[in-house]
Amino acid sequence: MGTLLDAEELAALRGELEAWAQTAPVSGYGLLYHNLWRALPGFRRLVEDGRIAARVRAVLGQAGRGGVVFFQDNLVCKLPGNPTEIQWHQDFSYWPLDRPLGLTTWLALDDADAPNGAMELVPGSHLEGERAPADFIRGSGQPAIPGLPPMAPEGRARAIQAARAGELCFHHPLVWHRSGGNATARPRRAWTVTWLLPEVRWSPAHAPHPYNWALQPEEGAAVRGELFPVFGEG
């Protein structure tokens, strides 16, 4: 974890987001939006200036050795007073990819704490491999993958990932994590980005995903193209 945005940058992104959100679709959860970087110039600049990618490369041990691939981003906004929870899950369960090599960056756009729905995780759970897919939101009907054991967070040590606005957090795509509802009068907005190592390949059968229908990727093909810029390769 570390600070990414100064006060001026944070204010600019919040202002852009608040203007856009006036007409954005809101669900029972709050505001979820895939590929915000394609809609808002400030977030696109934050991807393209390479600051986040440089930190990802350092965390993954890629600095000086190879690049990282931008795969997707999501805005996850818990509105004030919304009790809807995100269930225990692994991010990799929702990716149409063949291996969990990469990580998720989580940028706090507001202070995140337990009362307003900060992320809770089971430390070390990423070392236990892929588990059966779980519903991100209760009742969403995530398809099963036969042969995978379920997550069993009961009785396990847990940690709350509190963050100050402007801080960037990292987690492995197999770590077990969840978040509670927002019991406060404050929003809890976060922007997540999925980063991959270059050897990751498409596997559409692994998970339903908008890219399966929009792009119809070929099994085993490299994740490359306009939507998937590579940072630091070569």
PDB file of C-alpha atoms in Angstrom:
ATOM      1  CA  MET A   1       0.000   0.000   0.000  1.00  0.00           C
ATOM      2  CA  GLY A   2       1.158   3.546  -0.661  1.00  0.00           C
ATOM      3  CA  THR A   3      -0.082   6.985  -1.625  1.00  0.00           C
ATOM      4  CA  LEU A   4      -0.611   7.426  -5.364  1.00  0.00           C
ATOM      5  CA  LEU A   5      -2.628  10.645  -5.692  1.00  0.00           C
ATOM      6  CA  ASP A   6      -1.974  14.041  -4.155  1.00  0.00           C
ATOM      7  CA  ALA A   7      -4.864  16.223  -3.012  1.00  0.00           C
ATOM      8  CA  GLU A   8      -5.144  18.078  -6.329  1.00  0.00           C
ATOM      9  CA  GLU A   9      -5.197  14.893  -8.423  1.00  0.00           C
ATOM     10  CA  LEU A  10      -7.717  13.277  -6.106  1.00  0.00           C
ATOM     11  CA  ALA A  11     -10.031  16.297  -6.259  1.00  0.00           C
ATOM     12  CA  ALA A  12      -9.874  16.333 -10.068  1.00  0.00           C
ATOM     13  CA  LEU A  13     -10.775  12.638 -10.359  1.00  0.00           C
ATOM     14  CA  ARG A  14     -13.592  12.960  -7.839  1.00  0.00           C
ATOM     15  CA  GLY A  15     -15.003  15.968  -9.698  1.00  0.00           C
ATOM     16  CA  GLU A  16     -14.930  14.134 -13.025  1.00  0.00           C
ATOM     17  CA  LEU A  17     -16.514  11.076 -11.452  1.00  0.00           C
ATOM     18  CA  GLU A  18     -19.258  13.032  -9.697  1.00  0.00           C
ATOM     19  CA  ALA A  19     -20.263  14.823 -12.894  1.00  0.00           C
ATOM     20  CA  TRP A  20     -20.373  11.532 -14.820  1.00  0.00           C
ATOM     21  CA  ALA A  21     -22.260   9.687 -12.060  1.00  0.00           C
ATOM     22  CA  GLN A  22     -25.257  12.016 -12.398  1.00  0.00           C
ATOM     23  CA  THR A  23     -26.416   9.913 -15.366  1.00  0.00           C
ATOM     24  CA  ALA A  24     -24.711   6.573 -14.609  1.00  0.00           C
ATOM     25  CA  PRO A  25     -26.888   3.494 -13.919  1.00  0.00           C
ATOM     26  CA  VAL A  26     -27.182   2.579 -10.226  1.00  0.00           C
ATOM     27  CA  SER A  27     -27.942  -0.989  -9.089  1.00  0.00           C
ATOM     28  CA  GLY A  28     -29.153  -2.355  -5.762  1.00  0.00           C
ATOM     29  CA  TYR A  29     -25.495  -2.641  -4.777  1.00  0.00           C
ATOM     30  CA  GLY A  30     -24.521   0.871  -5.715  1.00  0.00           C
ATOM     31  CA  LEU A  31     -22.539   1.894  -8.736  1.00  0.00           C
ATOM     32  CA  LEU A  32     -20.534  -0.736 -10.612  1.00  0.00           C
ATOM     33  CA  TYR A  33     -18.946   0.179 -13.934  1.00  0.00           C
ATOM     34  CA  HIS A  34     -16.606  -1.842 -16.142  1.00  0.00           C
ATOM     35  CA  ASN A  35     -13.795  -0.094 -18.058  1.00  0.00           C
ATOM     36  CA  LEU A  36     -14.209   3.365 -16.595  1.00  0.00           C
ATOM     37  CA  TRP A  37     -10.906   4.322 -18.227  1.00  0.00           C
ATOM     38  CA  ARG A  38     -12.656   4.234 -21.595  1.00  0.00           C
ATOM     39  CA  ALA A  39     -15.295   6.704 -20.386  1.00  0.00           C
ATOM     40  CA  LEU A  40     -13.422   9.293 -18.311  1.00  0.00           C
ATOM     41  CA  PRO A  41     -10.233  11.051 -19.506  1.00  0.00           C
ATOM     42  CA  GLY A  42      -8.760  11.464 -16.027  1.00  0.00           C
ATOM     43  CA  PHE A  43      -8.794   7.732 -15.379  1.00  0.00           C
ATOM     44  CA  ARG A  44      -7.443   7.043 -18.860  1.00  0.00           C
ATOM     45  CA  ARG A  45      -4.505   9.364 -18.195  1.00  0.00           C
ATOM     46  CA  LEU A  46      -3.858   7.569 -14.914  1.00  0.00           C
ATOM     47  CA  VAL A  47      -3.579   4.289 -16.806  1.00  0.00           C
ATOM     48  CA  GLU A  48      -1.477   5.658 -19.645  1.00  0.00           C
ATOM     49  CA  ASP A  49       1.038   7.647 -17.602  1.00  0.00           C
ATOM     50  CA  GLY A  50       2.424   4.333 -16.321  1.00  0.00           C
ATOM     51  CA  ARG A  51       2.662   5.213 -12.616  1.00  0.00           C
ATOM     52  CA  ILE A  52       0.433   2.357 -11.494  1.00  0.00           C
ATOM     53  CA  ALA A  53       2.040  -0.089 -13.926  1.00  0.00           C
ATOM     54  CA  ALA A  54       5.485   0.764 -12.548  1.00  0.00           C
ATOM     55  CA  ARG A  55       4.364  -0.100  -9.012  1.00  0.00           C
ATOM     56  CA  VAL A  56       2.735  -3.305 -10.237  1.00  0.00           C
ATOM     57  CA  ARG A  57       5.936  -4.346 -11.992  1.00  0.00           C
ATOM     58  CA  ALA A  58       7.886  -3.750  -8.790  1.00  0.00           C
ATOM     59  CA  VAL A  59       5.454  -5.791  -6.666  1.00  0.00           C
ATOM     60  CA  LEU A  60       5.477  -8.650  -9.202  1.00  0.00           C
ATOM     61  CA  GLY A  61       9.257  -8.590  -9.570  1.00  0.00           C
ATOM     62  CA  GLN A  62       9.010  -7.528 -13.217  1.00  0.00           C
ATOM     63  CA  ALA A  63      11.003  -4.307 -12.938  1.00  0.00           C
ATOM     64  CA  GLY A  64      13.835  -4.599 -15.437  1.00  0.00           C
ATOM     65  CA  ARG A  65      12.667  -8.024 -16.631  1.00  0.00           C
ATOM     66  CA  GLY A  66       9.383  -7.661 -18.487  1.00  0.00           C
ATOM     67  CA  GLY A  67       6.093  -5.897 -18.822  1.00  0.00           C
ATOM     68  CA  VAL A  68       2.619  -6.118 -17.365  1.00  0.00           C
ATOM     69  CA  VAL A  69      -0.652  -6.130 -19.291  1.00  0.00           C
ATOM     70  CA  PHE A  70      -3.597  -3.906 -18.386  1.00  0.00           C
ATOM     71  CA  PHE A  71      -6.677  -6.179 -18.572  1.00  0.00           C
ATOM     72  CA  GLN A  72      -9.661  -4.238 -17.204  1.00  0.00           C
ATOM     73  CA  ASP A  73     -10.799  -1.746 -14.616  1.00  0.00           C
ATOM     74  CA  ASN A  74     -13.936  -1.385 -12.488  1.00  0.00           C
ATOM     75  CA  LEU A  75     -15.479   1.400 -10.477  1.00  0.00           C
ATOM     76  CA  VAL A  76     -16.951  -0.009  -7.248  1.00  0.00           C
ATOM     77  CA  CYS A  77     -19.022   2.581  -5.382  1.00  0.00           C
ATOM     78  CA  LYS A  78     -20.837   1.783  -2.128  1.00  0.00           C
ATOM     79  CA  LEU A  79     -23.453   4.495  -1.680  1.00  0.00           C
ATOM     80  CA  PRO A  80     -24.135   5.932   1.809  1.00  0.00           C
ATOM     81  CA  GLY A  81     -26.497   3.788   3.857  1.00  0.00           C
ATOM     82  CA  ASN A  82     -26.524   0.862   1.398  1.00  0.00           C
ATOM     83  CA  PRO A  83     -26.423  -2.444   3.343  1.00  0.00           C
ATOM     84  CA  THR A  84     -25.571  -4.713   0.371  1.00  0.00           C
ATOM     85  CA  GLU A  85     -22.482  -6.843   0.987  1.00  0.00           C
ATOM     86  CA  ILE A  86     -19.935  -8.315  -1.391  1.00  0.00           C
ATOM     87  CA  GLN A  87     -19.588 -12.026  -0.585  1.00  0.00           C
ATOM     88  CA  TRP A  88     -16.324 -13.930  -0.064  1.00  0.00           C
ATOM     89  CA  HIS A  89     -14.693 -14.468  -3.445  1.00  0.00           C
ATOM     90  CA  GLN A  90     -11.468 -14.678  -5.436  1.00  0.00           C
ATOM     91  CA  ASP A  91     -11.047 -12.202  -8.303  1.00  0.00           C
ATOM     92  CA  PHE A  92      -9.738 -14.921 -10.630  1.00  0.00           C
ATOM     93  CA  SER A  93     -13.140 -16.647 -10.525  1.00  0.00           C
ATOM     94  CA  TYR A  94     -14.515 -13.957 -12.863  1.00  0.00           C
ATOM     95  CA  TRP A  95     -11.668 -13.757 -15.365  1.00  0.00           C
ATOM     96  CA  PRO A  96     -11.822 -15.662 -18.709  1.00  0.00           C
ATOM     97  CA  LEU A  97      -8.124 -16.464 -18.395  1.00  0.00           C
ATOM     98  CA  ASP A  98      -6.009 -19.588 -18.052  1.00  0.00           C
ATOM     99  CA  ARG A  99      -3.912 -18.754 -14.975  1.00  0.00           C
ATOM    100  CA  PRO A 100      -3.949 -16.343 -12.004  1.00  0.00           C
ATOM    101  CA  LEU A 101      -0.659 -14.595 -12.778  1.00  0.00           C
ATOM    102  CA  GLY A 102      -1.007 -10.923 -11.980  1.00  0.00           C
ATOM    103  CA  LEU A 103      -2.689  -8.814  -9.328  1.00  0.00           C
ATOM    104  CA  THR A 104      -5.464  -6.354  -8.605  1.00  0.00           C
ATOM    105  CA  THR A 105      -4.763  -2.753  -7.704  1.00  0.00           C
ATOM    106  CA  TRP A 106      -7.392  -1.025  -5.548  1.00  0.00           C
ATOM    107  CA  LEU A 107      -7.324   2.779  -5.486  1.00  0.00           C
ATOM    108  CA  ALA A 108      -9.274   4.425  -2.667  1.00  0.00           C
ATOM    109  CA  LEU A 109     -11.157   7.497  -3.899  1.00  0.00           C
ATOM    110  CA  ASP A 110     -12.610   8.002  -0.414  1.00  0.00           C
ATOM    111  CA  ASP A 111     -11.385   6.941   3.013  1.00  0.00           C
ATOM    112  CA  ALA A 112     -12.326   3.268   3.460  1.00  0.00           C
ATOM    113  CA  ASP A 113     -12.892   1.742   6.887  1.00  0.00           C
ATOM    114  CA  ALA A 114     -14.977  -1.045   8.413  1.00  0.00           C
ATOM    115  CA  PRO A 115     -18.139   1.088   8.893  1.00  0.00           C
ATOM    116  CA  ASN A 116     -18.339   2.161   5.249  1.00  0.00           C
ATOM    117  CA  GLY A 117     -17.410  -1.189   3.726  1.00  0.00           C
ATOM    118  CA  ALA A 118     -13.634  -1.526   3.555  1.00  0.00           C
ATOM    119  CA  MET A 119     -12.303  -4.767   2.125  1.00  0.00           C
ATOM    120  CA  GLU A 120     -11.774  -7.710   4.502  1.00  0.00           C
ATOM    121  CA  LEU A 121      -9.417 -10.531   3.532  1.00  0.00           C
ATOM    122  CA  VAL A 122      -7.960 -13.806   4.761  1.00  0.00           C
ATOM    123  CA  PRO A 123      -4.163 -13.331   4.803  1.00  0.00           C
ATOM    124  CA  GLY A 124      -2.249 -16.101   3.044  1.00  0.00           C
ATOM    125  CA  SER A 125      -5.333 -17.616   1.405  1.00  0.00           C
ATOM    126  CA  HIS A 126      -3.868 -17.021  -2.066  1.00  0.00           C
ATOM    127  CA  LEU A 127      -1.386 -19.809  -1.339  1.00  0.00           C
ATOM    128  CA  GLU A 128      -4.209 -22.376  -1.200  1.00  0.00           C
ATOM    129  CA  GLY A 129      -5.029 -22.316  -4.908  1.00  0.00           C
ATOM    130  CA  GLU A 130      -8.213 -21.716  -6.834  1.00  0.00           C
ATOM    131  CA  ARG A 131     -11.477 -22.415  -5.039  1.00  0.00           C
ATOM    132  CA  ALA A 132     -15.034 -22.930  -6.253  1.00  0.00           C
ATOM    133  CA  PRO A 133     -16.506 -19.730  -7.725  1.00  0.00           C
ATOM    134  CA  ALA A 134     -18.772 -17.833  -5.345  1.00  0.00           C
ATOM    135  CA  ASP A 135     -21.477 -15.299  -6.055  1.00  0.00           C
ATOM    136  CA  PHE A 136     -19.978 -11.816  -5.971  1.00  0.00           C
ATOM    137  CA  ILE A 137     -23.366 -10.555  -4.795  1.00  0.00           C
ATOM    138  CA  ARG A 138     -25.720 -13.059  -3.166  1.00  0.00           C
ATOM    139  CA  GLY A 139     -28.020 -14.707  -5.747  1.00  0.00           C
ATOM    140  CA  SER A 140     -26.052 -13.643  -8.835  1.00  0.00           C
ATOM    141  CA  GLY A 141     -25.677 -17.264  -9.990  1.00  0.00           C
ATOM    142  CA  GLN A 142     -21.960 -17.649 -10.728  1.00  0.00           C
ATOM    143  CA  PRO A 143     -21.498 -20.920 -12.707  1.00  0.00           C
ATOM    144  CA  ALA A 144     -19.806 -23.766 -10.825  1.00  0.00           C
ATOM    145  CA  ILE A 145     -16.469 -25.313 -11.786  1.00  0.00           C
ATOM    146  CA  PRO A 146     -16.504 -29.023 -10.837  1.00  0.00           C
ATOM    147  CA  GLY A 147     -13.747 -30.346  -8.621  1.00  0.00           C
ATOM    148  CA  LEU A 148     -12.791 -27.157  -6.821  1.00  0.00           C
ATOM    149  CA  PRO A 149     -13.224 -27.034  -3.024  1.00  0.00           C
ATOM    150  CA  PRO A 150     -15.202 -24.126  -1.588  1.00  0.00           C
ATOM    151  CA  MET A 151     -13.701 -21.276   0.372  1.00  0.00           C
ATOM    152  CA  ALA A 152     -14.061 -21.778   4.118  1.00  0.00           C
ATOM    153  CA  PRO A 153     -13.313 -18.456   5.840  1.00  0.00           C
ATOM    154  CA  GLU A 154     -15.070 -19.394   9.091  1.00  0.00           C
ATOM    155  CA  GLY A 155     -12.601 -19.489  11.944  1.00  0.00           C
ATOM    156  CA  ARG A 156      -9.762 -18.044   9.849  1.00  0.00           C
ATOM    157  CA  ALA A 157      -7.749 -14.971  10.804  1.00  0.00           C
ATOM    158  CA  ARG A 158      -8.988 -11.915   8.918  1.00  0.00           C
ATOM    159  CA  ALA A 159      -7.704  -8.431   8.264  1.00  0.00           C
ATOM    160  CA  ILE A 160      -9.514  -5.209   7.379  1.00  0.00           C
ATOM    161  CA  GLN A 161      -7.780  -3.293   4.592  1.00  0.00           C
ATOM    162  CA  ALA A 162      -8.502   0.259   5.668  1.00  0.00           C
ATOM    163  CA  ALA A 163      -7.197   2.910   3.283  1.00  0.00           C
ATOM    164  CA  ARG A 164      -6.993   6.668   3.065  1.00  0.00           C
ATOM    165  CA  ALA A 165      -8.282   8.429  -0.039  1.00  0.00           C
ATOM    166  CA  GLY A 166      -5.527   8.457  -2.667  1.00  0.00           C
ATOM    167  CA  GLU A 167      -3.823   5.284  -1.431  1.00  0.00           C
ATOM    168  CA  LEU A 168      -3.185   2.343  -3.756  1.00  0.00           C
ATOM    169  CA  CYS A 169      -3.547  -1.206  -2.400  1.00  0.00           C
ATOM    170  CA  PHE A 170      -2.593  -4.531  -3.990  1.00  0.00           C
ATOM    171  CA  HIS A 171      -3.998  -8.039  -3.690  1.00  0.00           C
ATOM    172  CA  HIS A 172      -3.394 -11.396  -5.350  1.00  0.00           C
ATOM    173  CA  PRO A 173      -6.153 -12.718  -7.661  1.00  0.00           C
ATOM    174  CA  LEU A 174      -6.594 -15.799  -5.451  1.00  0.00           C
ATOM    175  CA  VAL A 175      -6.828 -14.084  -2.065  1.00  0.00           C
ATOM    176  CA  TRP A 176     -10.197 -14.578  -0.334  1.00  0.00           C
ATOM    177  CA  HIS A 177     -11.869 -11.245   0.301  1.00  0.00           C
ATOM    178  CA  ARG A 178     -15.237  -9.608   0.917  1.00  0.00           C
ATOM    179  CA  SER A 179     -16.666  -6.263   1.990  1.00  0.00           C
ATOM    180  CA  GLY A 180     -19.602  -5.236   4.144  1.00  0.00           C
ATOM    181  CA  GLY A 181     -22.312  -2.706   3.460  1.00  0.00           C
ATOM    182  CA  ASN A 182     -21.910   1.019   3.948  1.00  0.00           C
ATOM    183  CA  ALA A 183     -23.484   1.965   7.267  1.00  0.00           C
ATOM    184  CA  THR A 184     -22.303   5.579   7.122  1.00  0.00           C
ATOM    185  CA  ALA A 185     -23.339   8.826   5.443  1.00  0.00           C
ATOM    186  CA  ARG A 186     -20.081   8.772   3.463  1.00  0.00           C
ATOM    187  CA  PRO A 187     -19.570   7.201   0.012  1.00  0.00           C
ATOM    188  CA  ARG A 188     -16.951   4.491  -0.399  1.00  0.00           C
ATOM    189  CA  ARG A 189     -15.663   4.742  -3.934  1.00  0.00           C
ATOM    190  CA  ALA A 190     -12.807   2.628  -5.214  1.00  0.00           C
ATOM    191  CA  TRP A 191     -11.266   2.019  -8.637  1.00  0.00           C
ATOM    192  CA  THR A 192      -9.827  -1.436  -9.278  1.00  0.00           C
ATOM    193  CA  VAL A 193      -7.528  -2.483 -12.116  1.00  0.00           C
ATOM    194  CA  THR A 194      -6.573  -6.007 -13.178  1.00  0.00           C
ATOM    195  CA  TRP A 195      -2.936  -6.450 -14.268  1.00  0.00           C
ATOM    196  CA  LEU A 196      -1.543  -9.609 -15.879  1.00  0.00           C
ATOM    197  CA  LEU A 197       1.857 -11.085 -16.606  1.00  0.00           C
ATOM    198  CA  PRO A 198       2.487 -11.359 -20.361  1.00  0.00           C
ATOM    199  CA  GLU A 199       2.284 -15.177 -20.417  1.00  0.00           C
ATOM    200  CA  VAL A 200      -1.390 -15.250 -19.354  1.00  0.00           C
ATOM    201  CA  ARG A 201      -3.681 -16.484 -22.144  1.00  0.00           C
ATOM    202  CA  TRP A 202      -7.386 -16.328 -22.903  1.00  0.00           C
ATOM    203  CA  SER A 203      -9.590 -19.150 -21.618  1.00  0.00           C
ATOM    204  CA  PRO A 204     -13.214 -18.088 -22.248  1.00  0.00           C
ATOM    205  CA  ALA A 205     -14.610 -21.278 -20.686  1.00  0.00           C
ATOM    206  CA  HIS A 206     -13.103 -20.403 -17.299  1.00  0.00           C
ATOM    207  CA  ALA A 207     -15.644 -17.668 -16.525  1.00  0.00           C
ATOM    208  CA  PRO A 208     -18.479 -15.688 -18.101  1.00  0.00           C
ATOM    209  CA  HIS A 209     -17.292 -12.177 -18.879  1.00  0.00           C
ATOM    210  CA  PRO A 210     -18.369  -9.295 -21.158  1.00  0.00           C
ATOM    211  CA  TYR A 211     -15.211  -9.805 -23.230  1.00  0.00           C
ATOM    212  CA  ASN A 212     -16.326 -13.329 -24.179  1.00  0.00           C
ATOM    213  CA  TRP A 213     -19.253 -11.866 -26.105  1.00  0.00           C
ATOM    214  CA  ALA A 214     -17.772  -8.554 -27.190  1.00  0.00           C
ATOM    215  CA  LEU A 215     -14.397  -9.846 -28.375  1.00  0.00           C
ATOM    216  CA  GLN A 216     -14.937 -13.613 -28.797  1.00  0.00           C
ATOM    217  CA  PRO A 217     -11.323 -14.361 -27.817  1.00  0.00           C
ATOM    218  CA  GLU A 218      -9.689 -17.576 -28.985  1.00  0.00           C
ATOM    219  CA  GLU A 219      -8.658 -20.150 -26.381  1.00  0.00           C
ATOM    220  CA  GLY A 220      -4.910 -19.912 -25.787  1.00  0.00           C
ATOM    221  CA  ALA A 221      -4.455 -16.567 -27.544  1.00  0.00           C
ATOM    222  CA  ALA A 222      -2.325 -13.852 -25.960  1.00  0.00           C
ATOM    223  CA  VAL A 223      -4.147 -10.984 -24.240  1.00  0.00           C
ATOM    224  CA  ARG A 224      -3.116  -8.129 -26.523  1.00  0.00           C
ATOM    225  CA  GLY A 225      -4.683  -5.285 -28.494  1.00  0.00           C
ATOM    226  CA  GLU A 226      -5.972  -1.751 -28.073  1.00  0.00           C
ATOM    227  CA  LEU A 227      -7.929  -2.601 -24.917  1.00  0.00           C
ATOM    228  CA  PHE A 228      -4.924  -4.331 -23.323  1.00  0.00           C
ATOM    229  CA  PRO A 229      -1.873  -2.039 -23.351  1.00  0.00           C
ATOM    230  CA  VAL A 230       1.452  -3.493 -22.231  1.00  0.00           C
ATOM    231  CA  PHE A 231       3.711  -1.460 -19.952  1.00  0.00           C
ATOM    232  CA  GLY A 232       7.452  -1.969 -19.616  1.00  0.00           C
ATOM    233  CA  GLU A 233       7.969  -4.745 -22.156  1.00  0.00           C
ATOM    234  CA  GLY A 234      11.188  -4.852 -24.111  1.00  0.00           C
TER     235      GLY A 234
END
